[in-house]
Coordinates of C-alpha atoms in Angstrom, one line a residue:
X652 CA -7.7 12.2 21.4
X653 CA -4.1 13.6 20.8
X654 CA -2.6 12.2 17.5
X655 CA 0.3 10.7 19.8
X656 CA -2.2 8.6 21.4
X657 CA -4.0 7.8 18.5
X658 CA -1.2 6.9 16.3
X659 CA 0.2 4.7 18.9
X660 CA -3.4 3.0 19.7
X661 CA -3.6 2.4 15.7
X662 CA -0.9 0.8 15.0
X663 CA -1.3 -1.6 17.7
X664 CA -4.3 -2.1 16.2
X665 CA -2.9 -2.6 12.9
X666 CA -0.7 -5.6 14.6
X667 CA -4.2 -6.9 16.2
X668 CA -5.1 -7.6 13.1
X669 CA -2.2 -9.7 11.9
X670 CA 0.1 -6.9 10.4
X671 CA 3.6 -7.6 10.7
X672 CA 4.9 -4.0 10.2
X673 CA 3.0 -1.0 10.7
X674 CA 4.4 3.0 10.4
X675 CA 2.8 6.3 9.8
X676 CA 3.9 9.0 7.0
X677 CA 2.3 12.1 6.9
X678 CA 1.0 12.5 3.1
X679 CA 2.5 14.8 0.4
X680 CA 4.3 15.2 -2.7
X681 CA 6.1 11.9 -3.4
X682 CA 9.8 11.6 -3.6
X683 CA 10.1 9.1 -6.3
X684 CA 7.4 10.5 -8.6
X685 CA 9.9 11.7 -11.1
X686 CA 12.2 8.5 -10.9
X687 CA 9.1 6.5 -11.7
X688 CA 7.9 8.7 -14.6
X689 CA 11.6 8.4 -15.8
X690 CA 11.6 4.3 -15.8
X691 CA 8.1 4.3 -17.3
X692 CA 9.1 6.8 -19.8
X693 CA 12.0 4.5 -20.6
X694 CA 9.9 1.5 -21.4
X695 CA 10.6 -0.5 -18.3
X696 CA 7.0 -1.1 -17.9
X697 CA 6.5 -2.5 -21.0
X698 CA 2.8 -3.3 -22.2
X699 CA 1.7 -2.1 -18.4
X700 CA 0.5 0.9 -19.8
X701 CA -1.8 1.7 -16.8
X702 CA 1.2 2.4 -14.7
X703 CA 1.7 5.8 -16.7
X704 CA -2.0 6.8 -16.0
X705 CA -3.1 9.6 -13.7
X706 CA 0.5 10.6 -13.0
X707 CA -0.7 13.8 -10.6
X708 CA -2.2 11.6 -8.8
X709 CA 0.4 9.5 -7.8
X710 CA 2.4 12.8 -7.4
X711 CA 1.3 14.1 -4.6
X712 CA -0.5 11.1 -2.0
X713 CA -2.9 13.4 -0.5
X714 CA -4.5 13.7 -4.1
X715 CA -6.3 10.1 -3.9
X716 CA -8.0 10.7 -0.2
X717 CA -11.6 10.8 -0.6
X718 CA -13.0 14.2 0.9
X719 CA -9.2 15.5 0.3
X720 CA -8.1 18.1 -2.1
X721 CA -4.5 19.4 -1.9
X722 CA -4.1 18.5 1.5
X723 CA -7.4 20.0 2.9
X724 CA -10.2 17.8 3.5
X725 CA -13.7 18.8 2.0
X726 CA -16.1 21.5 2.7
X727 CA -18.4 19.1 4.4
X728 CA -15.6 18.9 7.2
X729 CA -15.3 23.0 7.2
X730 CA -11.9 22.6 8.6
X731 CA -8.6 21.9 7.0
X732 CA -7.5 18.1 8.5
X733 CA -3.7 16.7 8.3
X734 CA -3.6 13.4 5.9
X735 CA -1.7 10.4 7.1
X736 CA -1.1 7.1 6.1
X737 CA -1.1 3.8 8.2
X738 CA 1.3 1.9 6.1
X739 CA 1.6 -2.1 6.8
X740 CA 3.6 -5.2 5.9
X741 CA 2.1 -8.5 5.9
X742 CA 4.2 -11.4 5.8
X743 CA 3.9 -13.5 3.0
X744 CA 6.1 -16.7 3.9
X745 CA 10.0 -16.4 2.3
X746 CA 10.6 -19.4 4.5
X747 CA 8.6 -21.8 2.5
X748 CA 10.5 -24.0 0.2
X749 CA 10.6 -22.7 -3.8
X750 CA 8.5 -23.9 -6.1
X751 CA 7.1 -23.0 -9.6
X752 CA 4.7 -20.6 -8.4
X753 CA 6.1 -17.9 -6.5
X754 CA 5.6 -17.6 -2.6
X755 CA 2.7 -14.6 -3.0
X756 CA 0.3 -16.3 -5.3
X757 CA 0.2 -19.6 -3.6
X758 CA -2.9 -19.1 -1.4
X759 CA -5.4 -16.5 -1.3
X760 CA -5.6 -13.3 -3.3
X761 CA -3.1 -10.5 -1.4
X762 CA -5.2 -7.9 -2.6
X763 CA -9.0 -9.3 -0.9
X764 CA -6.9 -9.9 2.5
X765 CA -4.9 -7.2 3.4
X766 CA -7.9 -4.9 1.5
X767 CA -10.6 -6.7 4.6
X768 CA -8.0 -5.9 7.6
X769 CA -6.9 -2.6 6.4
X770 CA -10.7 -1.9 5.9
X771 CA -11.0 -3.1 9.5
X772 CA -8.9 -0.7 11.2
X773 CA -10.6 2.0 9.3
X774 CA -13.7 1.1 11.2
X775 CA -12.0 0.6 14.0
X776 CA -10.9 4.1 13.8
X777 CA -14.3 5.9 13.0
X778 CA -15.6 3.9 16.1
X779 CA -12.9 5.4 18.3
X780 CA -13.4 8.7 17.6
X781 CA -17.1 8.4 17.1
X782 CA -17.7 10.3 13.7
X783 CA -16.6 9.4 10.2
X784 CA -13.2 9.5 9.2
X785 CA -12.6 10.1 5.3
X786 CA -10.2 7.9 4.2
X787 CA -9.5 4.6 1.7
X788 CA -7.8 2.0 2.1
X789 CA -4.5 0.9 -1.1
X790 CA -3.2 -2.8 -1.7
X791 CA -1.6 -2.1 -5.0
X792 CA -4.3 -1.2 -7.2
X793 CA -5.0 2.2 -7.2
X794 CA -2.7 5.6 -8.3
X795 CA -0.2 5.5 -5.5
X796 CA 3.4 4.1 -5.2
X797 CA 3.3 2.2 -1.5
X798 CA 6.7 1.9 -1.7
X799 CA 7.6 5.2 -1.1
X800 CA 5.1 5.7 1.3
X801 CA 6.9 2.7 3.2
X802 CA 9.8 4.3 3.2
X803 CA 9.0 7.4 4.4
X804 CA 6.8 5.6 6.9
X805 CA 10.2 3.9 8.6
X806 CA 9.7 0.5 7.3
X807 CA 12.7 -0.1 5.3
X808 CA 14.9 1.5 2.6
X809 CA 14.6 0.1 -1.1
X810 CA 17.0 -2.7 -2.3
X811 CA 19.1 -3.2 -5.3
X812 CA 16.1 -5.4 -6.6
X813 CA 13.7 -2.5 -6.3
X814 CA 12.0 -4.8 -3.2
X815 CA 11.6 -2.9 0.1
X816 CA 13.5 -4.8 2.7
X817 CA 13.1 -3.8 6.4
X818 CA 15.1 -4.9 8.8
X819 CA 14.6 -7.9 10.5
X820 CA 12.2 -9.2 8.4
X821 CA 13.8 -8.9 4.8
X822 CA 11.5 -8.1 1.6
X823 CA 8.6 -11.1 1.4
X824 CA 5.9 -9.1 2.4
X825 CA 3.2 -7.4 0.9
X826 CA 2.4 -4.0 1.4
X827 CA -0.7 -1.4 1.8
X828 CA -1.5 1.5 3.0
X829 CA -4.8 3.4 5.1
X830 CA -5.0 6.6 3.8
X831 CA -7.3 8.8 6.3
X832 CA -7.7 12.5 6.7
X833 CA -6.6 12.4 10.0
X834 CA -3.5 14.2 12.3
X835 CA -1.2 11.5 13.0
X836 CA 2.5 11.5 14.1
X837 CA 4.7 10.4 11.2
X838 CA 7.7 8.3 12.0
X839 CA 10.6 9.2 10.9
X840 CA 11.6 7.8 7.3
X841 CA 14.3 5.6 6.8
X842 CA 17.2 6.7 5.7
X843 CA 19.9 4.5 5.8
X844 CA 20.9 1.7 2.5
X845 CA 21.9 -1.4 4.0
X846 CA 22.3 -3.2 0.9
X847 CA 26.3 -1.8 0.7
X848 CA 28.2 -3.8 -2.0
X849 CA 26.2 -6.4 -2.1
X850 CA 24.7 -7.7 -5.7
X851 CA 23.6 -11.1 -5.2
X852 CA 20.2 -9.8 -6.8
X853 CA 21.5 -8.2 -9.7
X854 CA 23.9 -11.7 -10.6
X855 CA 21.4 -14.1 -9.7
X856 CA 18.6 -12.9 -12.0
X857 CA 18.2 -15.4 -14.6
X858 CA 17.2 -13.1 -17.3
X859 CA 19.3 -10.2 -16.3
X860 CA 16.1 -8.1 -15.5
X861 CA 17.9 -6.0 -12.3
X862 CA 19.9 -4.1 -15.9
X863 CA 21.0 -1.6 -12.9
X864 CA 21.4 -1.6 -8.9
X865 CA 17.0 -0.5 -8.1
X866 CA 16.3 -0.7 -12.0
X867 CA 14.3 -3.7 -13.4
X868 CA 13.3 -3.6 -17.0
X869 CA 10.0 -5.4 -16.8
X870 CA 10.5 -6.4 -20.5
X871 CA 13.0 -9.2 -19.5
X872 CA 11.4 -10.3 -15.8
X873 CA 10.4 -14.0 -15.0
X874 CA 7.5 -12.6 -13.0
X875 CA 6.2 -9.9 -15.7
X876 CA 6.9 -12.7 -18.7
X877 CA 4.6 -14.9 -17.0
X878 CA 2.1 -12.8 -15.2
X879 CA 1.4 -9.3 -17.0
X880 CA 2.4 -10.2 -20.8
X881 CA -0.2 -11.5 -22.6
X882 CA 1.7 -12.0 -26.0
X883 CA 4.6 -15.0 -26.4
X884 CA 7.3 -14.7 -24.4
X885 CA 10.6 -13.9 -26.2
X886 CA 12.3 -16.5 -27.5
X887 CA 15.4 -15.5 -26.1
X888 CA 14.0 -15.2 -22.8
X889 CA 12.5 -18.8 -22.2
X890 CA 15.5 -20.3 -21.2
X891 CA 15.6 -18.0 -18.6
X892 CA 11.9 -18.8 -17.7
X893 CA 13.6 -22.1 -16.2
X894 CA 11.5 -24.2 -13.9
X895 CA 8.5 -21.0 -12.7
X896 CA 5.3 -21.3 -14.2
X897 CA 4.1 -18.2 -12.4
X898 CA 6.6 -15.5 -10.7
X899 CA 9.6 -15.6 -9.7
X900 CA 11.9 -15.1 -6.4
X901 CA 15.0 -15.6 -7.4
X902 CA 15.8 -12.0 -6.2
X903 CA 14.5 -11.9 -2.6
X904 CA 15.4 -15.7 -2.4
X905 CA 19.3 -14.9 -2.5
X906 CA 19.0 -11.3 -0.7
X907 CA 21.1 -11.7 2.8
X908 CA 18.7 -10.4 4.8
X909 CA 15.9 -12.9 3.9
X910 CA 18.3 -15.8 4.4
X911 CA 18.7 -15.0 7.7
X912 CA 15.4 -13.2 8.8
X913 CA 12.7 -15.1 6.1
X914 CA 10.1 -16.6 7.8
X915 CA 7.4 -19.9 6.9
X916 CA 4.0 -19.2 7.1
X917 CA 1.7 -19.9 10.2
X918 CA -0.3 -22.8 10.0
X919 CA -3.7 -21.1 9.5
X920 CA -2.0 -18.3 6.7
X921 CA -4.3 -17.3 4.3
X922 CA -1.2 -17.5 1.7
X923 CA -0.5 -21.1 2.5
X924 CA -0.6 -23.3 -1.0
X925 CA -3.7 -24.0 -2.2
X926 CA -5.0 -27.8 -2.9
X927 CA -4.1 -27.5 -6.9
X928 CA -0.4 -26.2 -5.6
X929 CA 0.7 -28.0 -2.5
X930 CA 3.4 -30.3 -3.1
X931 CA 3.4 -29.9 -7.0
X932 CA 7.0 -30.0 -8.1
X933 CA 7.3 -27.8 -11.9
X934 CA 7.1 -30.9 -14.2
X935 CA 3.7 -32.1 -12.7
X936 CA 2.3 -28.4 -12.5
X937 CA 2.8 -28.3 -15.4
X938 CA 1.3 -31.1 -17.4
X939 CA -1.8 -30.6 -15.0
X940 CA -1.8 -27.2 -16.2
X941 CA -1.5 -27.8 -20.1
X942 CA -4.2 -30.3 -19.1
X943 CA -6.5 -28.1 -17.7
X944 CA -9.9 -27.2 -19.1
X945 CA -11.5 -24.0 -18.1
X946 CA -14.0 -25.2 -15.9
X947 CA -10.6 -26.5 -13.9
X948 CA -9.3 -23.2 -14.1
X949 CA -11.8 -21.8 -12.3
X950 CA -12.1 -24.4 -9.1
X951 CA -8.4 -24.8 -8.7
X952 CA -7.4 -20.6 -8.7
X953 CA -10.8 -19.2 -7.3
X954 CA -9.9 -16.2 -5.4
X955 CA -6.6 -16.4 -6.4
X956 CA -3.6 -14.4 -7.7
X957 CA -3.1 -16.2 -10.4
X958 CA -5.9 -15.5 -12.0
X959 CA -4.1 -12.9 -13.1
X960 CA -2.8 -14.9 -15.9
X961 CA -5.9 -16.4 -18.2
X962 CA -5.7 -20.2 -19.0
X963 CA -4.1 -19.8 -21.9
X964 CA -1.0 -17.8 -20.5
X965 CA -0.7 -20.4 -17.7
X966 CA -0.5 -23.2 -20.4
X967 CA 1.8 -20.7 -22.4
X968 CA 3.9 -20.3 -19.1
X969 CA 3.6 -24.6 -18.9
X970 CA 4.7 -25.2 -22.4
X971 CA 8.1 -23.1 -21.9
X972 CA 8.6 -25.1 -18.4
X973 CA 8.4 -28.6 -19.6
X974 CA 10.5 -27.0 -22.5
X975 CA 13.4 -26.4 -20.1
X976 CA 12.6 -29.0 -17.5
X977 CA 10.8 -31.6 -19.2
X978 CA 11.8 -35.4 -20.4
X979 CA 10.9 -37.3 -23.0
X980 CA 8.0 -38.6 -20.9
X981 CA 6.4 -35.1 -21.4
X982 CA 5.7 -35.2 -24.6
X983 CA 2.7 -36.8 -24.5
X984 CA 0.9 -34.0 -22.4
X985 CA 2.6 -31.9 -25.0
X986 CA 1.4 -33.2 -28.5
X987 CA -2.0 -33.0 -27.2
X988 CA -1.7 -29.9 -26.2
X989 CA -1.0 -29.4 -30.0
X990 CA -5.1 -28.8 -30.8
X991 CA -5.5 -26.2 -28.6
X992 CA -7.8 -23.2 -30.3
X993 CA -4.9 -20.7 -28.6
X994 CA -2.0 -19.6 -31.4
X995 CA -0.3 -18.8 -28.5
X996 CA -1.0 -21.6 -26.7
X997 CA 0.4 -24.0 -29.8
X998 CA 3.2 -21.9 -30.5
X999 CA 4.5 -22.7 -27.0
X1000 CA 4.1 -25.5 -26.7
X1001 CA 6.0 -26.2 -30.3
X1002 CA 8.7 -24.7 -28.9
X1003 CA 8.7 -27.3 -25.8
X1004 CA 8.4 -30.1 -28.4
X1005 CA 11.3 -29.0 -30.6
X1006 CA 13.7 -28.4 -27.1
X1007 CA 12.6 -31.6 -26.0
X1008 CA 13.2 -33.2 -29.2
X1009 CA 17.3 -31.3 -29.1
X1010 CA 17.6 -32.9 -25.4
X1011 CA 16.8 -36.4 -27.1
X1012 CA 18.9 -36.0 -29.9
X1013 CA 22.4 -35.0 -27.5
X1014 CA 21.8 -37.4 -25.4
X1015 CA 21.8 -40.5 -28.2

């Protein structure tokens, strides 16, 4: 089959399969390589110290394609094979109301459902051309910066928040990528910045995390303080930890183009809020959280994002909320929270106490 026709015929499979964007980038050395090694180098990851792992790899993004070695597929194929990526957007719903768990980890895990479709078309490719196609399919967890790869694949241009926005649609979306040894026709990257003077992002982040336009220091984020740290959050950050008990979307929530393009979720989305989630304002979260035993852990996030964060950094992340947001009537839930076997757990949740215990005393 000519790649024209093949490219075209997997992409609209891609959309057959629920993908909201889909775009093709031939693979190679990867223009942002050295601007990530730079921002790693410059502690922006903080204590993510896998993202500085394997960096050839995620130089060049032929390098991770199984069969694939420099561009040329293995001896087992006896001829050299161009590498291409199928790189999709799945939208994740930026027109559902905020909450204290950002819009990504509300439902199921990103990772197991865009992983299953991606997987999909990869069969559905190997059936089309009837003979194996050596390829893998990326959702985030593997040596390769889908970012870029989006970009060069036409599907937007990266925003002052570091998020990729496309037109259109804006930036709540998640991304992956099919990488497949494979001659497809690459579309042409996108070039343009549409963000202009715009810094709603960069004002509006309550910790001052965006520290330049496409820079966040990780070390001050609402989303990496509650999800990837798993020490106590600074003290001089909890403030800014507000009413989230997991993530945070302050960013993409004031970004012009998702005010005007964001979308809500279907009514059969696989991201839609889970039963422990729906209709939980931060206060009740909360207290259910810092109420939680393990065994409740388990039912109310299986096959979830959050699970991420263990128990105890979920009642960590509870303790600071009801510390900002709470009343009086929280302390209860708090001062039994008091005996937990975490230090890290307790320290928190002293914290909450004393704040709560400053609100009372002002307001006398």
């Amino acid at each position: 089959m000519e790649p024209a026709r093949l490219t075209q015929l997997l992409k609209a499979q891609a959309h057959a399969e629920g993908f909201d964007l889909a775009g093709v980038a031939t693979l190679g050395p990867v223009e942002s390589a050295a601007e990530f090694e730079a921002w790693v180098a410059a502690g922006h990851a903080g204590a993510m110290t896998w993202l500085a792992r394997e960096p050839e790899r995620r130089r060049d993004t032929r390098r991770p394609v199984p069969g694939v070695r420099g561009g040329r597929v293995g001896d087992a194929e006896r001829a050299p094979r161009a590498v291409s990526a199928l790189v999709v957007g799945l939208d994740y719903g930026g027109g559902e109301a905020t909450g204290p768990v950002a819009r990504y980890a509300r439902g199921d895990d990103y990772h197991d459902v865009v992983l299953e479709r991606l997987d999909r078309v990869h069969a559905w490719l190997e059936r089309t051309l009837e003979r194996a196609v050596p390829g893998k399919s990326y959702v985030d967890t593997g040596p390769l910066l889908e970012r870029d790869l989006a970009r060069r694949a036409g599907l937007g241009w990266f925003g002052k928040s570091t998020m990729l926005i496309a037109p259109g649609r804006g930036s709540f979306f998640f991304l992956g990528a099919l990488l497949v040894a494979e001659p497809l026709v690459a579309d042409a990257p996108f070039a343009a910045d549409r963000c202009g003077t715009c810094t709603r992002c960069l004002d509006a982040c309550p910790t001052g995390a965006i520290v330049a336009p496409r820079v966040v220091d990780a070390r001050q984020c609402v989303s990496y303080l509650t999800i990837e740290l798993r020490e106590a959050i600074p003290a001089a950050l909890r403030e800014g930890v507000g009413d989230r008990v997991y993530g945070c979307d302050v960013c993409q929530d004031v970004c012009p183009w998702n005010v005007r393009f964001a979308r809500a979720l279907p009514e059969d989305s696989p991201f839609a809020a889970r039963e422990a989630l729906a209709g939980r304002d931060a206060r009740t979260l909360a207290r259910e959280i810092l109420a939680m035993d393990v065994e409740g852990y388990r039912a109310a996030f299986r096959g979830s994002a959050m699970k991420r964060a263990k128990l105890p950094m979920l009642k960590r992340n509870a303790a600071v909320v009801l510390g900002n947001v709470g009343t009086v009537e929280d302390a209860d839930v708090l001062v039994r929270a008091l005996d937990a076997p975490e230090p890290l757990v307790r320290e928190h949740v002293a914290w909450a106490l004393d704040r709560l215990s400053e609100r009372g005393a002002r307001t006398r």
